[in-house]
Structures are given as C-alpha cells and as structure tokens.
PDB file of C-alpha atoms in Angstrom:
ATOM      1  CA  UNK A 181       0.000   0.000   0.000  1.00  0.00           C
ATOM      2  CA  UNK A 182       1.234   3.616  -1.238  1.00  0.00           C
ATOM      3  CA  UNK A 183       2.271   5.900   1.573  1.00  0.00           C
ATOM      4  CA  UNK A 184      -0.324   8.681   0.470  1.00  0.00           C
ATOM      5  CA  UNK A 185      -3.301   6.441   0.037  1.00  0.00           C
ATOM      6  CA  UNK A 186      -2.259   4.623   3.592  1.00  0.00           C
ATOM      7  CA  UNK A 187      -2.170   8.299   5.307  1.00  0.00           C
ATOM      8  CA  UNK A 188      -5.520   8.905   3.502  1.00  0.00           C
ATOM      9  CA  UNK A 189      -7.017   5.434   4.883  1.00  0.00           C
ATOM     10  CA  UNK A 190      -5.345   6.596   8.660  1.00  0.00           C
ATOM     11  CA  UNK A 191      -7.456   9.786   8.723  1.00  0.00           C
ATOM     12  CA  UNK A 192     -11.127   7.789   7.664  1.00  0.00           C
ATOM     13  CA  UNK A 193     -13.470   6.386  10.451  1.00  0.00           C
ATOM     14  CA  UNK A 194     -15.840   3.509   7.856  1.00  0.00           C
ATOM     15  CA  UNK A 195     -19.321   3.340   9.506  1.00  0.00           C
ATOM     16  CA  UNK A 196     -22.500   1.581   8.895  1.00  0.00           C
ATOM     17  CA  UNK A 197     -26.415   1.573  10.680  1.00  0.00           C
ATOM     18  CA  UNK A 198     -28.559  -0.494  10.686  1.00  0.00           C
ATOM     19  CA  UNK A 199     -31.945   0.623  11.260  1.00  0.00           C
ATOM     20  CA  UNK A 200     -35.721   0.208  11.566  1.00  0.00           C
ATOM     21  CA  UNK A 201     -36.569   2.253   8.766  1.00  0.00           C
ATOM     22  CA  UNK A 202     -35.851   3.962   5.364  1.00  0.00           C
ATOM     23  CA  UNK A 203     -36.860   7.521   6.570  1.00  0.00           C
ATOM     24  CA  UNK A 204     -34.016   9.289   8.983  1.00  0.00           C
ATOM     25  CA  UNK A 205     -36.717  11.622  10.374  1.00  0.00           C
ATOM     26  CA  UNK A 206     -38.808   8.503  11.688  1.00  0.00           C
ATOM     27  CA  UNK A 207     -35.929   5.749  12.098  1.00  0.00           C
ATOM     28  CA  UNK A 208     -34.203   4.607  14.981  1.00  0.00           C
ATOM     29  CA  UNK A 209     -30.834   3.038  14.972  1.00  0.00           C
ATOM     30  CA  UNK A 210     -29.949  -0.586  16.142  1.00  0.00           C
ATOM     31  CA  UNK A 211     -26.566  -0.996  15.230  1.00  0.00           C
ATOM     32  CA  UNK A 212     -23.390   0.891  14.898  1.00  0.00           C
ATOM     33  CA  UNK A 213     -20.418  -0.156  13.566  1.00  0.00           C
ATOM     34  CA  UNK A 214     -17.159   1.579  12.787  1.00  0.00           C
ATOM     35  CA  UNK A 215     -13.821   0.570  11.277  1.00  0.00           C
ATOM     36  CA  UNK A 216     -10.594   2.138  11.512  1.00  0.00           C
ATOM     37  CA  UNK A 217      -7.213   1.364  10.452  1.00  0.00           C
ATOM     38  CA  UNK A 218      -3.992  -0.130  11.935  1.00  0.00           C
ATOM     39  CA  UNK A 219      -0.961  -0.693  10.394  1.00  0.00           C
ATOM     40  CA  UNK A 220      -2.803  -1.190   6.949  1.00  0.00           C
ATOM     41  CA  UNK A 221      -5.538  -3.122   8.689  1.00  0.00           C
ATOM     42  CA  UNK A 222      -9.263  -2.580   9.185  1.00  0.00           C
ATOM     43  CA  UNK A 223     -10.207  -3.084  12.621  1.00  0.00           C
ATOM     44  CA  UNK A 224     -13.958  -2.632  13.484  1.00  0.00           C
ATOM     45  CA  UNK A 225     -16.613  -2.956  16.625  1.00  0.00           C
ATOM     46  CA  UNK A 226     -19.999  -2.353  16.595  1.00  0.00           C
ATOM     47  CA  UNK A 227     -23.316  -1.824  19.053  1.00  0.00           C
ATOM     48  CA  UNK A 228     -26.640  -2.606  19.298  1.00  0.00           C
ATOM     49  CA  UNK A 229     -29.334  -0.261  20.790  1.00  0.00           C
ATOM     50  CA  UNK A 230     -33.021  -0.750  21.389  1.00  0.00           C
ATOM     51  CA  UNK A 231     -35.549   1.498  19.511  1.00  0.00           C
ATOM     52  CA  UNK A 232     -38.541   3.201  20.638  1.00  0.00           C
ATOM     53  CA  UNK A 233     -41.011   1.835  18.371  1.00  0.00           C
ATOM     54  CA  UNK A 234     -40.541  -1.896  18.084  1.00  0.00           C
ATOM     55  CA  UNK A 235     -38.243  -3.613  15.157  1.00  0.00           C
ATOM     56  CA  UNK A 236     -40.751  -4.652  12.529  1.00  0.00           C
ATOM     57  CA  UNK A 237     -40.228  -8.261  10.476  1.00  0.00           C
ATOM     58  CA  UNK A 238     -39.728  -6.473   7.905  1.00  0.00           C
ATOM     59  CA  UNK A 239     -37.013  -4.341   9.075  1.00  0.00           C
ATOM     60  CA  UNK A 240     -35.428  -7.656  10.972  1.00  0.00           C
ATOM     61  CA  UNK A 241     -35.377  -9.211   8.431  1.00  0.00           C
ATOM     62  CA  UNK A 242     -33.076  -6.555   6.556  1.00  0.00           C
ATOM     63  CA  UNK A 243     -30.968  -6.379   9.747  1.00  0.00           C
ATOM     64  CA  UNK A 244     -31.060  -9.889  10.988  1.00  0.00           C
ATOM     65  CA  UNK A 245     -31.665  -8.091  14.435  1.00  0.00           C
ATOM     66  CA  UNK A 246     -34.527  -8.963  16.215  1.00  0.00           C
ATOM     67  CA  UNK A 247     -36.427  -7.013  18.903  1.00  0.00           C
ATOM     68  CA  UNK A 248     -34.978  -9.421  21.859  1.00  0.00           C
ATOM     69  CA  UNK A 249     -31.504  -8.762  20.621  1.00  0.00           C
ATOM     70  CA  UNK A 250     -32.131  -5.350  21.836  1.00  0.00           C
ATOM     71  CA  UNK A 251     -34.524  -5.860  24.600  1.00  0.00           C
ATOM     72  CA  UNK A 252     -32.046  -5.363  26.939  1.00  0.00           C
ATOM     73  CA  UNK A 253     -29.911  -2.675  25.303  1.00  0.00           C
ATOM     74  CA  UNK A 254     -30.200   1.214  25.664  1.00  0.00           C
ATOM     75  CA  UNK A 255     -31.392   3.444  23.022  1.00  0.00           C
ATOM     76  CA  UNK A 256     -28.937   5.343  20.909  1.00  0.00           C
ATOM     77  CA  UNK A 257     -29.929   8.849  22.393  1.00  0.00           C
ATOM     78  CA  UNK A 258     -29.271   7.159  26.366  1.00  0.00           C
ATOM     79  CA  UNK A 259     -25.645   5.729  24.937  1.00  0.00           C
ATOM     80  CA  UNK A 260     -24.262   8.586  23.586  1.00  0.00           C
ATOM     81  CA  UNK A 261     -21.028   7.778  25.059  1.00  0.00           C
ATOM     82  CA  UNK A 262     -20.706   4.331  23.411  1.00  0.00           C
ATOM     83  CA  UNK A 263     -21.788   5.917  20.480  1.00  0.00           C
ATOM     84  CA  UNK A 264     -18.592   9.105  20.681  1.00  0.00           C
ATOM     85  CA  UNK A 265     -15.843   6.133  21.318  1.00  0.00           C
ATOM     86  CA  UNK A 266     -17.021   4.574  18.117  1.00  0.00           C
ATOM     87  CA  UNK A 267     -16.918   7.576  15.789  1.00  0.00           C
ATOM     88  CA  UNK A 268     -13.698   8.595  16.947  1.00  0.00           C
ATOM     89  CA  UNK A 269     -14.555  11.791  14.825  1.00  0.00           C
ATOM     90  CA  UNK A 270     -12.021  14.116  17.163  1.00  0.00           C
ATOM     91  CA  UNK A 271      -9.599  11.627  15.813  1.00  0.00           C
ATOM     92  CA  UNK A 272     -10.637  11.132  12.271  1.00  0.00           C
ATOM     93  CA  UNK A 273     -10.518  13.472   9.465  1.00  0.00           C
ATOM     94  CA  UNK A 274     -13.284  11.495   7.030  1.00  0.00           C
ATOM     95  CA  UNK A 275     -16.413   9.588   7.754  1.00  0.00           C
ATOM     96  CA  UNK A 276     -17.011   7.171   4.850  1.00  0.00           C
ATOM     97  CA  UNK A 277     -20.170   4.911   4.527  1.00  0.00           C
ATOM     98  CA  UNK A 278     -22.172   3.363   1.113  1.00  0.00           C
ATOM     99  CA  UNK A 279     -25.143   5.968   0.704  1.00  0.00           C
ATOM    100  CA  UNK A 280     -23.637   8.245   3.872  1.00  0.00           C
ATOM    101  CA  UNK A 281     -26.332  10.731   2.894  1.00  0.00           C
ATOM    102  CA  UNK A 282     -28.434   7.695   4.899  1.00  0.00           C
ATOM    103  CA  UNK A 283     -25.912   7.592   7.663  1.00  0.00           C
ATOM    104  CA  UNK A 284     -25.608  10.609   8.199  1.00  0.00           C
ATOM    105  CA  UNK A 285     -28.819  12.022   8.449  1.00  0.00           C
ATOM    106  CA  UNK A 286     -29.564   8.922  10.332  1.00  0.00           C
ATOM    107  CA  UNK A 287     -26.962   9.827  12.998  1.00  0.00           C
ATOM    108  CA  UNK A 288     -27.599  13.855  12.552  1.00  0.00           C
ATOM    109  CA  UNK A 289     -31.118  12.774  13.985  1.00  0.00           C
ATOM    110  CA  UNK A 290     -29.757  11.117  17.108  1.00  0.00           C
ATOM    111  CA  UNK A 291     -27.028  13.338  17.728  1.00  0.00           C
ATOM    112  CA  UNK A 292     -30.087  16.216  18.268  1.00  0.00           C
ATOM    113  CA  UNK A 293     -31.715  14.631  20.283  1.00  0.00           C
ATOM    114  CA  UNK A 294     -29.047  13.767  22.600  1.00  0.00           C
ATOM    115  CA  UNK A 295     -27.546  17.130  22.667  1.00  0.00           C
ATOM    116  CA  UNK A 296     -28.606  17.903  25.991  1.00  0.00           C
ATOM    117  CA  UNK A 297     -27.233  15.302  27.611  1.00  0.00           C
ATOM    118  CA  UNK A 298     -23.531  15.341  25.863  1.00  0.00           C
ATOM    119  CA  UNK A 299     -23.708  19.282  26.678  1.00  0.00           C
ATOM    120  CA  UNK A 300     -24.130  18.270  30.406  1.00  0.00           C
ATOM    121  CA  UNK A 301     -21.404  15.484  30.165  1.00  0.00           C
ATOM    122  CA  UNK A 302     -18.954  17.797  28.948  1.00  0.00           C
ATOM    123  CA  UNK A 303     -18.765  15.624  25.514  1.00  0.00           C
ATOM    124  CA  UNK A 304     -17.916  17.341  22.592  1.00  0.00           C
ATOM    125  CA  UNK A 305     -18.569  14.691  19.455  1.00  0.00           C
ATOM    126  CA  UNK A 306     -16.691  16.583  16.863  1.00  0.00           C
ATOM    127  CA  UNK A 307     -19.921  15.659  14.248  1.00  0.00           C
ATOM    128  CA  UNK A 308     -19.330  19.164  12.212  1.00  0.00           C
ATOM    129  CA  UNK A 309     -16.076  18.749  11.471  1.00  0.00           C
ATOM    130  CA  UNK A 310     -15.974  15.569   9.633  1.00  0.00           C
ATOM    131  CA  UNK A 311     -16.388  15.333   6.130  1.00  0.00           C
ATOM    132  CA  UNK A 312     -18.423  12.498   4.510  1.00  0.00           C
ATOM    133  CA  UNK A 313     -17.368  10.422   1.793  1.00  0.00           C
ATOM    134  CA  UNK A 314     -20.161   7.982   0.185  1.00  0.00           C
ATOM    135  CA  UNK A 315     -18.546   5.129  -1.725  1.00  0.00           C
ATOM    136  CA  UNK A 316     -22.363   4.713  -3.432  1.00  0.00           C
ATOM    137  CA  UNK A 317     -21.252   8.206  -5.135  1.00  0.00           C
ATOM    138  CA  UNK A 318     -17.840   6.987  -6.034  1.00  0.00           C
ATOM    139  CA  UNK A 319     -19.156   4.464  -7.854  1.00  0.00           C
ATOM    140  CA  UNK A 320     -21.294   5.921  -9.624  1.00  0.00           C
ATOM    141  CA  UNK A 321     -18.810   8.267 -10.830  1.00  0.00           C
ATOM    142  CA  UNK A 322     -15.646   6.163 -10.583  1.00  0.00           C
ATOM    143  CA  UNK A 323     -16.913   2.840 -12.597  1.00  0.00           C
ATOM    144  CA  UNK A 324     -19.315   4.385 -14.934  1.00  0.00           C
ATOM    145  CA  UNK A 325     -17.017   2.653 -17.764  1.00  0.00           C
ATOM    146  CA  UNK A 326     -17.807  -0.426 -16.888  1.00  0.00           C
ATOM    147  CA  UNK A 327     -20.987  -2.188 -17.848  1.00  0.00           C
ATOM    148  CA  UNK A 328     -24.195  -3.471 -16.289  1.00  0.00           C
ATOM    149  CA  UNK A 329     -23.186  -2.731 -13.593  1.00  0.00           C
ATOM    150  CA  UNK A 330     -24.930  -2.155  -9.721  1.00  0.00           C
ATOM    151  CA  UNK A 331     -24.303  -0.110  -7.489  1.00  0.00           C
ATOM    152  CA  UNK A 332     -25.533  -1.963  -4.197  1.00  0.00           C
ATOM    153  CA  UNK A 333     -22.867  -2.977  -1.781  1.00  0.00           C
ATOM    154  CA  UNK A 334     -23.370  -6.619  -2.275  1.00  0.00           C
ATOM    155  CA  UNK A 335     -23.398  -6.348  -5.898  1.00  0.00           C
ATOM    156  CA  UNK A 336     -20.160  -4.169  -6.012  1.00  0.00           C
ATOM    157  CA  UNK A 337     -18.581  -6.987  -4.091  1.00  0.00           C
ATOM    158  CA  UNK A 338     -18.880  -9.767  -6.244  1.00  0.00           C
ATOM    159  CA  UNK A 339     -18.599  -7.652  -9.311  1.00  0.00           C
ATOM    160  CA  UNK A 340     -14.994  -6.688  -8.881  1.00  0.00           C
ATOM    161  CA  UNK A 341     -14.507  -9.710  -6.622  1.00  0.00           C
ATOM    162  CA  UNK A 342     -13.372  -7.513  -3.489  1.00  0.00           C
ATOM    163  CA  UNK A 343     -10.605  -8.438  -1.520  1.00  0.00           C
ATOM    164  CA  UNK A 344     -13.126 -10.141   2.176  1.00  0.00           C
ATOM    165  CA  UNK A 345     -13.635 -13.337   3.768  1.00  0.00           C
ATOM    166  CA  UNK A 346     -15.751 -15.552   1.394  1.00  0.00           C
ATOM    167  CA  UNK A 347     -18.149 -16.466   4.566  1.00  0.00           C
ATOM    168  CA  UNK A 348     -19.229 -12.855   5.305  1.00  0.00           C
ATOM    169  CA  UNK A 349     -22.993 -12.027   5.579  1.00  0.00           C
ATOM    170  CA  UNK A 350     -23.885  -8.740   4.306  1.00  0.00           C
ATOM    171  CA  UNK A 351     -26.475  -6.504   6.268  1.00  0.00           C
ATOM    172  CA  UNK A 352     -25.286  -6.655   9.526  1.00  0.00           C
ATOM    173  CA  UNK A 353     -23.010  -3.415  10.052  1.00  0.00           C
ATOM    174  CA  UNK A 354     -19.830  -4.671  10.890  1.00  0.00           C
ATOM    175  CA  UNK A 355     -20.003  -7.021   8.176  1.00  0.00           C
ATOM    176  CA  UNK A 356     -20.555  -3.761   5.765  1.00  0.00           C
ATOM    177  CA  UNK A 357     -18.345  -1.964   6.672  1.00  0.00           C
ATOM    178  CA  UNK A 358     -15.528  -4.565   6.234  1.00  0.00           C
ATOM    179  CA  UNK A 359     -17.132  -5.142   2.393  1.00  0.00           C
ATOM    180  CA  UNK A 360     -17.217  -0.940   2.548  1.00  0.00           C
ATOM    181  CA  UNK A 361     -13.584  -0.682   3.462  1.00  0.00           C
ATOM    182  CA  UNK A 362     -12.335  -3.357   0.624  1.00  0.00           C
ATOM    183  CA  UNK A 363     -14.607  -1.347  -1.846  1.00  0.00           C
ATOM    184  CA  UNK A 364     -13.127   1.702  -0.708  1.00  0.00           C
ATOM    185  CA  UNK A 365      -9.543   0.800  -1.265  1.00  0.00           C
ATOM    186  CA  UNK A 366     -10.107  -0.967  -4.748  1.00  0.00           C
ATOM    187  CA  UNK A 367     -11.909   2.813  -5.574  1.00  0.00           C
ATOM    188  CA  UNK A 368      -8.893   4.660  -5.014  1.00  0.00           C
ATOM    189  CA  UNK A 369      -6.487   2.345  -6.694  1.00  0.00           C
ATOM    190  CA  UNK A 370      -8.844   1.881  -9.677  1.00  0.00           C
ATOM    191  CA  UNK A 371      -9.574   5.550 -10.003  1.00  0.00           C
ATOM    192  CA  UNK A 372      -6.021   6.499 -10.000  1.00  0.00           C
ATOM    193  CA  UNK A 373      -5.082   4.083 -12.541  1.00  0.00           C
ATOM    194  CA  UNK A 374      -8.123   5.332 -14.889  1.00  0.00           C
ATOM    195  CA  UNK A 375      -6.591   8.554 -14.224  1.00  0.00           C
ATOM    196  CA  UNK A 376      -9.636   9.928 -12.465  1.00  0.00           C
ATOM    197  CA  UNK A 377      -7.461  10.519  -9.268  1.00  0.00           C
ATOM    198  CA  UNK A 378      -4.159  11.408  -8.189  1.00  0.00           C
ATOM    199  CA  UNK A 379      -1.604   9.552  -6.171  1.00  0.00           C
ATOM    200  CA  UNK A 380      -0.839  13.201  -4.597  1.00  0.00           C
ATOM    201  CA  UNK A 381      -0.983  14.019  -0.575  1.00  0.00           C
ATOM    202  CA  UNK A 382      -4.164  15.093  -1.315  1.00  0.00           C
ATOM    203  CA  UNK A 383      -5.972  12.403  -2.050  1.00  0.00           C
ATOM    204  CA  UNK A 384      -8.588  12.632   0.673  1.00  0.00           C
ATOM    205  CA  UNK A 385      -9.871  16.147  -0.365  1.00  0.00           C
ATOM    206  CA  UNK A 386     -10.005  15.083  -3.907  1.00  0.00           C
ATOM    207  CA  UNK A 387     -11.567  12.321  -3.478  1.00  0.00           C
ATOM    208  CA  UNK A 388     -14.013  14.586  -1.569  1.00  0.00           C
ATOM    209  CA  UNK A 389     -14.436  16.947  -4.610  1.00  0.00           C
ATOM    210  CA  UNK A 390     -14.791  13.794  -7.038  1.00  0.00           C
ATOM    211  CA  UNK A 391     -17.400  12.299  -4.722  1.00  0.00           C
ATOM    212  CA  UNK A 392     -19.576  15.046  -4.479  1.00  0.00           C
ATOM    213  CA  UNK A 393     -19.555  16.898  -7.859  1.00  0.00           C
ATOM    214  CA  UNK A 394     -22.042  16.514 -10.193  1.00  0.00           C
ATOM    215  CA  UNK A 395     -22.183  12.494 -12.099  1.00  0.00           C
ATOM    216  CA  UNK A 396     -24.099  13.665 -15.820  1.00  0.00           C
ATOM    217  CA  UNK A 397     -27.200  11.192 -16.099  1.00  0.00           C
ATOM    218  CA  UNK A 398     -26.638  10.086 -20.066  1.00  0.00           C
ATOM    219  CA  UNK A 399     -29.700   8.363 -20.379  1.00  0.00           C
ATOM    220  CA  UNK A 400     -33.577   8.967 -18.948  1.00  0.00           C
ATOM    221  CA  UNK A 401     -34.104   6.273 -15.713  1.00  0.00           C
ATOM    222  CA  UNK A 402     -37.428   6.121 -16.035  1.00  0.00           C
ATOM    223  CA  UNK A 403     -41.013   6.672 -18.005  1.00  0.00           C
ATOM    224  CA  UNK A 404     -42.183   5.718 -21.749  1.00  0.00           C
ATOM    225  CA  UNK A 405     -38.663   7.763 -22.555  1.00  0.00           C
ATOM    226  CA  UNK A 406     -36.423   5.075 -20.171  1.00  0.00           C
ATOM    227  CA  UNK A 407     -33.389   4.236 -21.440  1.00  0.00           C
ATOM    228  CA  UNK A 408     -33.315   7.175 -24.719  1.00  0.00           C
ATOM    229  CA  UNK A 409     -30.327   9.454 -24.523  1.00  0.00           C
ATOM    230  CA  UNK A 410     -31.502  12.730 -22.426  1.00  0.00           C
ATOM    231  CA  UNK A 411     -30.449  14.751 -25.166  1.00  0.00           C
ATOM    232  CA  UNK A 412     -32.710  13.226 -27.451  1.00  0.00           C
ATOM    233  CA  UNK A 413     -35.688  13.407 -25.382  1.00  0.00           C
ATOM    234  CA  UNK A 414     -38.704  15.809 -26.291  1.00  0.00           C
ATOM    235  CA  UNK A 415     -38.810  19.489 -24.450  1.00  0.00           C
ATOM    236  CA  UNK A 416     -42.496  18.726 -23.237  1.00  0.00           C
ATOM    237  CA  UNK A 417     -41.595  15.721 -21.818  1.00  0.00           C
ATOM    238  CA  UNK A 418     -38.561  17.210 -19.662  1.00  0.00           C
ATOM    239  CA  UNK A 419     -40.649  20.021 -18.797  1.00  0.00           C
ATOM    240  CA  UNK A 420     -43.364  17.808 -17.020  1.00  0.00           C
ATOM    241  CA  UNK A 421     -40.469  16.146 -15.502  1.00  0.00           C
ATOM    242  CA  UNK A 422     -39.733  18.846 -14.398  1.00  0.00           C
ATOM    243  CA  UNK A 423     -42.649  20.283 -13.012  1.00  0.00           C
ATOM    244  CA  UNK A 424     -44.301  16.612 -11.773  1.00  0.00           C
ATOM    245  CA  UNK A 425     -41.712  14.012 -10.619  1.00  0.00           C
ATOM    246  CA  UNK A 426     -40.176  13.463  -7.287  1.00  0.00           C
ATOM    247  CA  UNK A 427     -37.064  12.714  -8.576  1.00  0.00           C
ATOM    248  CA  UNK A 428     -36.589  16.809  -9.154  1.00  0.00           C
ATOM    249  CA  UNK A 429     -38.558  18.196  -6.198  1.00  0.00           C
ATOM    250  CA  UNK A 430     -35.753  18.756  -3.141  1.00  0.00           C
ATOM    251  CA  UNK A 431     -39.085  18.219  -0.564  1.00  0.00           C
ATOM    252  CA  UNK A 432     -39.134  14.560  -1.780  1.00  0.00           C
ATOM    253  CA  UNK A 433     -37.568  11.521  -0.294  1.00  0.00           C
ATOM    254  CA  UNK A 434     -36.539  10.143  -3.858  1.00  0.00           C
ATOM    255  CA  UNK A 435     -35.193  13.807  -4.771  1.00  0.00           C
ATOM    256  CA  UNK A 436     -32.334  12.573  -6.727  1.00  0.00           C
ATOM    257  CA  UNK A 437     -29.275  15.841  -7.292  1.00  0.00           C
ATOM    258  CA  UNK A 438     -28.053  14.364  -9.967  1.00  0.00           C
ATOM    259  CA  UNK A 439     -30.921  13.940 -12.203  1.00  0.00           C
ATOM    260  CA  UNK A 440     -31.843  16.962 -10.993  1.00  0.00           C
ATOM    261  CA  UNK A 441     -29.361  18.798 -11.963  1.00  0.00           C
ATOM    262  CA  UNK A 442     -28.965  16.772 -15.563  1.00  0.00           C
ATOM    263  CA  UNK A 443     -32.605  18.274 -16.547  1.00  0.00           C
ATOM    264  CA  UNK A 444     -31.577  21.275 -15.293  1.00  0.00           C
ATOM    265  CA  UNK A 445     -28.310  21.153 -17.256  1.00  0.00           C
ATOM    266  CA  UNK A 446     -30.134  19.983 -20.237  1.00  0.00           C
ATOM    267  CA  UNK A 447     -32.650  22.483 -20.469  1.00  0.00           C
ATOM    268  CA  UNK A 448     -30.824  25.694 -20.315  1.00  0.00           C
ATOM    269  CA  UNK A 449     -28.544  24.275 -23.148  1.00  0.00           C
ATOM    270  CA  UNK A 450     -31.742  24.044 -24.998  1.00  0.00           C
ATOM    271  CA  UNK A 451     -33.115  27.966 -24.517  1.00  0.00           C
ATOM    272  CA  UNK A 452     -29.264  29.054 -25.444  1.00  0.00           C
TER     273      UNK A 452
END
C-alpha cells in the first residue's frame, strides 16, 4: 500500500447503521459499527441499541436483528457515550459509509436529540467537522465505464470480486463496513489508474471533490422515454419532468441531485 493512500485510509473512520426504517426523520438506529485502520488493517466494533417503536419483520429481516436482541440494550440517544468512542470523529478526518447521505442524516437525527445530555457530560462529538465520503457516489462516478453494472454494496462486491472473507454475511453493520472498506480501497487504486485521481498528498480532499460533484445522467431512468439518450428526449416531456416528478422536487424523499441537476443542465442548453 502507497504511503499517500495509507495516510488517507489513517485519517477515515468507515461506519454503517442499521436501522428500523428507510426515513431518517422517523428511524431509529440498532446498530453501529465503525472501522478504523492499523498498520494497513481494518479493525472494526460495533453496538446494538433498542428502539422506541418496536423492530418490525420487515425491518429484521433486513438487519437480521430482532427485537430481543435489543430488549435489553439502551437506546442510541441514552448511549451517547458508546456511540462518541465509536466515531472517533475528534480523531478522524473522514467519515465514509455506502449511501452516507443515509448515515448521516440517520446519525444527525440522534445526535439532536441527545444534545442535551452530551452538553451536560462535557462531551464534545466533533460531528461538524468531519467530512463524509459515500462510496455509493464513487461508484457511480468512478466505474461508470464499466458495464451493467450495480451499485448496491453486495453487488459491487462480487462484481470486482473484493478483496473479504468468502463467509461474510452482508447486512449486519460490521459485516458492511468490512465489504465498505475493501470497496473503498479498490476505488482509489482503480480511479487512480483510470486517471480519475491522483496519487498526490491530497488524495482525501479530492476524493471529496470527485465524490460530491455533479455524475451527468446520459440516459432517462425512467417513463415511456427510459433508457433514450436525455439529449434526445422531447422538451415537453422534460418540462413535465420537471414540473411533476419526485425525482426533481428537493421536498421529496426520492429527490435525486443528480438527475436533478442533468434536466436542469439539459434544459438551459436548450433555450441558449
């Protein structure tokens, strides 16, 4: 391993929930994992916290956790302190997680809640300094060469055959975030070969400006236009895009920036 790329990998904290829901504003977290590494090696630990609102089956059976896994535990807003030693973000300059927009929000929502009590405790978390990384993003951005490709965790695993133990079970967090770290590492080495990245001291904040730039949308995801090249697709039709589908309106849970921003993109090139 490179000495930039290992410094990189020294500063990241790899993290992964598991929840009971899809929505951050409703969800409650029941596991927390973390990896960090050591001498080139990704060493993780993980918690489990009881929710509120009881696991449903069809949450469990996402998270292979039950509700008597948890029966016993605290919730994530009473453990605060468990929850600081995992992050270690005082220590760590990057928080990296597949779809960290999730994560993040997920965790945003529970570090609110408990900011009373980590005022009182004298427990400063370090949550705005961090920056994210989302290797869902990189993906996207870094392999869009190669194709038929997913961009799921488990998918991206087999795919490029990532470098973790053949046994592992996916969907549990610590498992992710081992399959998360792998994927991670095969980015950056992948991405710097393609000339996409470079092997610089720097490669953590670019990185940061690859993953969260703009990735063009070539071709229309959905609707009697799916699969046509945006550019070929009729005005009328982008304009009731536009002005109708979630997947442009920033209120919306399945708001996606990128399309967004494509049709946006797309139709100012047109009025030029």
């Amino acid at each position: 391993m490179n000495g930039n790329k290992t410094n990189f990998l020294n500063s990241v904290v790899i993290l992964d929930t598991e929840t009971t829901g899809i929505n951050p504003k409703t969800s409650e977290i029941v596991e927390l994992a973390t990896g960090i590494y050591e001498d080139g090696i990704l060493v993780t630990e993980s918690s489990l916290f009881k929710s509120i609102a009881p696991i449903s089956f069809r949450a469990s059976a996402v998270s292979n956790i039950s509700n008597k896994m948890v029966e016993d535990k605290l919730t994530i807003t009473e453990n605060w302190i468990r929850v600081y030693e995992l992050l270690k973000f005082n220590d760590k300059a990057y928080a990296v997680a597949h779809n960290s927009k999730f994560d993040s929000a997920m965790l945003e929502t529970a570090y609110v809640s408990a900011l009373t009590e980590l005022d009182e405790a004298g427990i400063i978390v370090g949550y705005e300094d961090v920056k994210w990384l989302c290797t869902y993003r990189l993906a996207k951005r870094v392999f869009a060469d190669c194709p038929d490709i997913g961009f799921k965790l488990g998918e991206l695993r087999y795919y490029f055959d990532l470098e973790v133990p053949e046994d592992l079970v996916l969907h549990r967090a610590d498992a992710d975030i081992i399959v998360c770290g792998s994927l991670l590492e095969y980015i950056i080495d992948y991405a710097i070969k393609t000339d996409q990245l470079q092997d610089t001291v720097n490669i953590g904040d670019d990185l940061y400006d690859l993953c969260w730039s703009p990735i063009p949308i070539t071709k229309m995801p959905f609707g009697k236009h799916k699969d046509e090249l945006i550019a070929d697709v009729p005005t009328s039709y982008l304009l009731w895009v536009a002005e109708n589908h979630d997947s442009v309106d920033e209120t919306s849970g399945k708001f996606d920036e990128d399309f967004s921003n494509t049709i946006i993109a797309e139709m100012e090139n047109r009025l030029k």
